[in-house]
Amino acid sequence: MAIEKVAVIGAGVMGAAIAAHVANAGIPVVLLDIVPADAKNRNMLAEGAIAALLKTNPAPFMHKKNARLVTPGNLEDNLDLIADCDWICEAIVENPAIKQDLYKRLEGVRKAGSIVTSNTSTIPLKSLMDGMPDSLQKDFAITHFFNPPRYMRLFELVGGAKTRKEALTALRDFADVKLGKEVVDAYDTPGFVGNRIGIYWSSVATRSAYDLGLTVEEADAVCGKPMGIPSTGIFGLGDLTGIDLGPKVIASMLKELPKSDTFAKEYDPDHPMVKTIETMIADGYTGRKGKGGFYRMNKDGGKKVKEARNLKTGDYAKAGKPDLASVKAAKKGLRALVEYDDKGGEYAWAILSKTISYAASLVGEIADDIIAIDTAMKTGYAWKYGPFEQLDQLGNQYFIDRLAAEGLPVPDFLKTVGDRPLYKEEGTDAFYMTVKGDYAVVPVADDAWMLADIKRGREPVMSNKGASIWDLGDGVACLEIHTKMNSIDQDVVAMLQEAGKIDKKGFKALVIGNDADNFSVGANVGLALFAANAAMWPVIENSMSEGQNALMKLKYAPFPVVAAPAGMALGGGCEIVLSAAAVQAHAESYMGLVEVGVGVIPGFGGCKELVMRAILNKKRPGGAMPALAAVFEAISTAKVATSAAEARDMLILRPEDGISMNRKRVLPDAKKRALAMVEGYKAPEQVEINLPGPTAAAAFDMAVSGFVTMGKATAYDAVVSAAVGRVLSGGDTDITQPVTEKKLLELEREGFMKLIHNHKTLDRIEHMLTTGKPLRN
Ligand code: NAI
């Protein structure tokens, strides 16, 4: 069955954002909530939630227009809106009795065969279905999203004894393909996989910080980056998610967990850390949404100061930068961290010894295997490594020996593992250890894989320090950039040139993509700065020509080239995307021409491509000027699209370009797209466009000088913008003379070279390299 219309019930933190994400998939969704006592507007909760979603940052909607797909309503007047929905997702208060009341009401209204699910964080399906009619039980499952649902990739799916297989398959496919989620099949146990381990981890991490006498800042410095955990650490995470959430989830978990469970046994309601949290909540210190939390922002003489709470006294003082030798040692790995003899090392060991042991004792009980557990922690809690990957870094034998030496229990599963790794690679396969202690192949689906799955055990077709070309099979090659942050240097340009003639090696199509967080952050400006400081002007100009030529070759290649961006594709990275015959982008692609931030203009054909698209756009309203003005604004303000959907508005993606919601489907989808283009493929024809010339450039200059007068732009912004304007308007032309691509590329080079001679541009580059932020000089 296909899911084509969805209802979400409960327009709170989760429900509203789940509805937004369903809308991101292009699926219509009904959002219902209760009618509050004496409400003037009976839909106020759902309508208010949609209005709030549109203001939330990071944005729950991938495009503001997606809000139109969400129909608000209330449970008293509009329950009939669920009648034609294929999936009804309940996301109301975490209270089994209230949830069951709602389920009973749904039974008379929903259509036969529709699926009902709960987004509960902790309550097992059996409890929710206790006493419910069979008709509901066969259509019921748990679909557990993580907060925020657009960005956290985990989707835990739990079926009950009576749940129809087709319902689970439909949910699994929908979550994977349409919502882009990493689906983890979890068993029906309290807290499922992510929260079962995550809640224990957070309880251990807070309690141990208190017991071992670490400050809030010290604890976060250890239980953050060094352990592959987001830099919010443990206390910063509490502030972010809301400190009041913790005790509620813990209470709900303890109610559901068997008495024999380690967490249930260890949990001490009288522990001073538990009391500290209770006091904080009672005083309104619930985190960022309240008066503050473990950290708070305070004003001191008009300046904002970040303060941290003393866990023992409750006083706040300026947050310090902890200086723990163990944190420095962690650069050598997790083992070096836990072996370091200071309170940081001791703290790391306290957390890892307990969390990994707990996870190991639950393999086979909460999910089939270690992959499910590692995936849940990586995609639901944003850990870089799951507990079993952490264990491989420590070495299982070391781990169990140390547990034994300290008189701590050693989980049976880990005794079975012994001195073997949990994961290993052999030939072209990856293996994981099963609960029984054998190795099994990590499954890779035909239509969902990463480049790593292609690369394993194979050699590239060609390679240099900056980039490689791989064989994706079926005659499709893949160009992978692999420099630091995937910036573009001479090696990358050289490999782009090779990719432009990959048909000579028997390939019939090319995909450009990689597995990194970011497709490419653009040209390596450090090299440009070095060359400029040494006045190596011909070198700079030559490297620009080479980049332009390489991308022109790709654009006019006799075979299809498909760019497959994900994450940031900025500056030169965006220009690679712009030069491809087609694009298959990850929905979470952040693309834009940001060169003005470092005082230059796009010089690898970015100005040229956008100006041509703007002029040739059949749907553009009116004359050339409004279309050019939109491109001018985007380039001269370094605008970045915050999703692939927004990139369409900016003409970076064409209407026919594809978007994949699931990161693991980007390359397979790009390969499919490339193959579909092969038959009868012809390189695009060169076209010329008519541009208005200096009159348009003058109009742009005037607009910018207005911003300078208002103090919204600097005088040097105006200089850089003028260079952008000159290219976009076609240089010294007029509307009757066609401008060639070659001419536009020349104008790009000319503008770029002029700016790179200016010390203010060099200051911008240097500032970007040292601080990572643009300088507004
Ligand atoms: P919330 O408190 O923000 O929203 C709950 C919604 O339920 C409110 O809009 C409220 O008006 C509605 N509601 C209250 N009584 C109701 C009734 N009698 N009938 C129908 N609706 C009623 O809660 P939140 O955080 O959105 O949680 C919703 C569900 O999602 C819970 O089961 C929770 O455990 C789960 N969850 C929460 C996560 C989080 O981070 N907040 C993460 C994952 C799951």
Short mmCIF file of N, CA and C in Angstrom, two decimals, residues 252-305:
data_model
loop_
_atom_site.label_atom_id
_atom_site.label_comp_id
_atom_site.label_asym_id
_atom_site.label_seq_id
_atom_site.Cartn_x
_atom_site.Cartn_y
_atom_site.Cartn_z
N SER A 252 8.87 7.70 33.13
CA SER A 252 8.12 6.84 32.24
C SER A 252 8.89 5.55 31.96
N MET A 253 10.21 5.67 31.81
CA MET A 253 11.05 4.48 31.57
C MET A 253 11.02 3.55 32.77
N LEU A 254 11.18 4.13 33.97
CA LEU A 254 11.26 3.30 35.17
C LEU A 254 9.96 2.53 35.40
N LYS A 255 8.85 3.15 34.98
CA LYS A 255 7.56 2.49 35.13
C LYS A 255 7.50 1.25 34.22
N GLU A 256 8.17 1.34 33.09
CA GLU A 256 8.07 0.25 32.10
C GLU A 256 9.17 -0.81 32.22
N LEU A 257 10.33 -0.41 32.78
CA LEU A 257 11.48 -1.34 32.78
C LEU A 257 11.31 -2.46 33.81
N PRO A 258 11.80 -3.67 33.48
CA PRO A 258 11.78 -4.73 34.48
C PRO A 258 12.71 -4.38 35.65
N LYS A 259 12.38 -4.88 36.82
CA LYS A 259 13.19 -4.55 38.02
C LYS A 259 14.64 -5.01 37.87
N SER A 260 14.84 -6.05 37.03
CA SER A 260 16.19 -6.60 36.89
C SER A 260 17.08 -5.73 36.01
N ASP A 261 16.51 -4.72 35.35
CA ASP A 261 17.29 -3.90 34.42
C ASP A 261 18.34 -3.08 35.18
N THR A 262 19.52 -2.97 34.57
CA THR A 262 20.63 -2.27 35.22
C THR A 262 20.28 -0.83 35.57
N PHE A 263 19.62 -0.15 34.65
CA PHE A 263 19.26 1.25 34.91
C PHE A 263 18.28 1.33 36.07
N ALA A 264 17.27 0.44 36.05
CA ALA A 264 16.27 0.43 37.12
C ALA A 264 16.95 0.16 38.46
N LYS A 265 17.93 -0.76 38.45
CA LYS A 265 18.60 -1.11 39.71
C LYS A 265 19.51 0.03 40.20
N GLU A 266 20.18 0.67 39.25
CA GLU A 266 21.17 1.70 39.64
C GLU A 266 20.52 3.03 39.99
N TYR A 267 19.34 3.28 39.46
CA TYR A 267 18.77 4.63 39.60
C TYR A 267 18.48 4.95 41.06
N ASP A 268 19.03 6.05 41.52
CA ASP A 268 18.86 6.44 42.92
C ASP A 268 18.14 7.79 42.97
N PRO A 269 16.85 7.78 43.32
CA PRO A 269 16.08 9.03 43.31
C PRO A 269 16.62 10.05 44.32
N ASP A 270 17.45 9.58 45.27
CA ASP A 270 17.98 10.52 46.26
C ASP A 270 19.38 11.02 45.92
N HIS A 271 19.88 10.62 44.75
CA HIS A 271 21.23 11.10 44.37
C HIS A 271 21.21 12.63 44.27
N PRO A 272 22.26 13.28 44.80
CA PRO A 272 22.26 14.76 44.79
C PRO A 272 22.06 15.37 43.39
N MET A 273 22.50 14.63 42.34
CA MET A 273 22.32 15.18 40.98
C MET A 273 20.83 15.21 40.63
N VAL A 274 20.11 14.18 41.05
CA VAL A 274 18.66 14.15 40.81
C VAL A 274 18.01 15.33 41.53
N LYS A 275 18.47 15.56 42.76
CA LYS A 275 17.91 16.67 43.56
C LYS A 275 18.25 18.00 42.91
N THR A 276 19.48 18.14 42.42
CA THR A 276 19.88 19.39 41.75
C THR A 276 18.94 19.69 40.60
N ILE A 277 18.66 18.65 39.79
CA ILE A 277 17.79 18.85 38.63
C ILE A 277 16.38 19.23 39.07
N GLU A 278 15.89 18.57 40.12
CA GLU A 278 14.55 18.92 40.62
C GLU A 278 14.50 20.39 41.05
N THR A 279 15.54 20.84 41.75
CA THR A 279 15.57 22.24 42.21
C THR A 279 15.60 23.18 41.01
N MET A 280 16.42 22.83 40.03
CA MET A 280 16.53 23.72 38.85
C MET A 280 15.17 23.87 38.17
N ILE A 281 14.47 22.76 38.01
CA ILE A 281 13.16 22.82 37.33
C ILE A 281 12.19 23.65 38.16
N ALA A 282 12.18 23.41 39.48
CA ALA A 282 11.26 24.16 40.36
C ALA A 282 11.54 25.66 40.28
N ASP A 283 12.82 26.03 40.10
CA ASP A 283 13.19 27.45 40.04
C ASP A 283 13.08 28.04 38.63
N GLY A 284 12.63 27.25 37.69
CA GLY A 284 12.47 27.77 36.32
C GLY A 284 13.74 27.66 35.48
N TYR A 285 14.76 26.97 36.02
CA TYR A 285 15.99 26.79 35.23
C TYR A 285 15.85 25.53 34.38
N THR A 286 15.03 25.63 33.33
CA THR A 286 14.73 24.46 32.52
C THR A 286 15.59 24.39 31.26
N GLY A 287 16.57 25.27 31.14
CA GLY A 287 17.43 25.25 29.96
C GLY A 287 17.23 26.51 29.12
N ARG A 288 17.54 26.38 27.84
CA ARG A 288 17.49 27.57 26.96
C ARG A 288 16.09 28.17 26.88
N LYS A 289 15.05 27.32 27.02
CA LYS A 289 13.69 27.85 26.93
C LYS A 289 13.26 28.53 28.24
N GLY A 290 14.00 28.29 29.34
CA GLY A 290 13.66 28.87 30.63
C GLY A 290 14.62 29.99 31.01
N LYS A 291 14.87 30.13 32.31
CA LYS A 291 15.75 31.21 32.78
C LYS A 291 17.22 30.91 32.48
N GLY A 292 17.47 29.75 31.98
CA GLY A 292 18.83 29.26 31.78
C GLY A 292 18.85 27.84 32.28
N GLY A 293 20.02 27.22 32.28
CA GLY A 293 20.07 25.84 32.73
C GLY A 293 21.41 25.60 33.37
N PHE A 294 22.15 24.61 32.87
CA PHE A 294 23.50 24.39 33.37
C PHE A 294 24.39 25.54 32.91
N TYR A 295 23.98 26.14 31.82
CA TYR A 295 24.63 27.38 31.38
C TYR A 295 23.54 28.45 31.30
N ARG A 296 23.95 29.70 31.41
CA ARG A 296 22.99 30.77 31.13
C ARG A 296 23.75 31.96 30.58
N MET A 297 23.04 32.79 29.83
CA MET A 297 23.65 34.01 29.32
C MET A 297 23.29 35.12 30.29
N ASN A 298 24.30 35.84 30.73
CA ASN A 298 24.03 36.94 31.65
C ASN A 298 24.60 38.22 31.06
N LYS A 299 24.07 39.33 31.49
CA LYS A 299 24.60 40.61 30.99
C LYS A 299 25.52 41.19 32.03
N ASP A 300 26.71 41.57 31.57
CA ASP A 300 27.65 42.21 32.49
C ASP A 300 28.13 43.48 31.80
N GLY A 301 27.67 44.62 32.34
CA GLY A 301 28.04 45.90 31.72
C GLY A 301 27.67 45.96 30.25
N GLY A 302 26.48 45.47 29.91
CA GLY A 302 26.01 45.54 28.52
C GLY A 302 26.55 44.42 27.65
N LYS A 303 27.50 43.64 28.17
CA LYS A 303 28.07 42.54 27.37
C LYS A 303 27.45 41.22 27.78
N LYS A 304 27.25 40.34 26.79
CA LYS A 304 26.70 39.03 27.12
C LYS A 304 27.80 38.12 27.63
N VAL A 305 27.56 37.51 28.78
CA VAL A 305 28.57 36.61 29.35
C VAL A 305 27.94 35.23 29.55
#
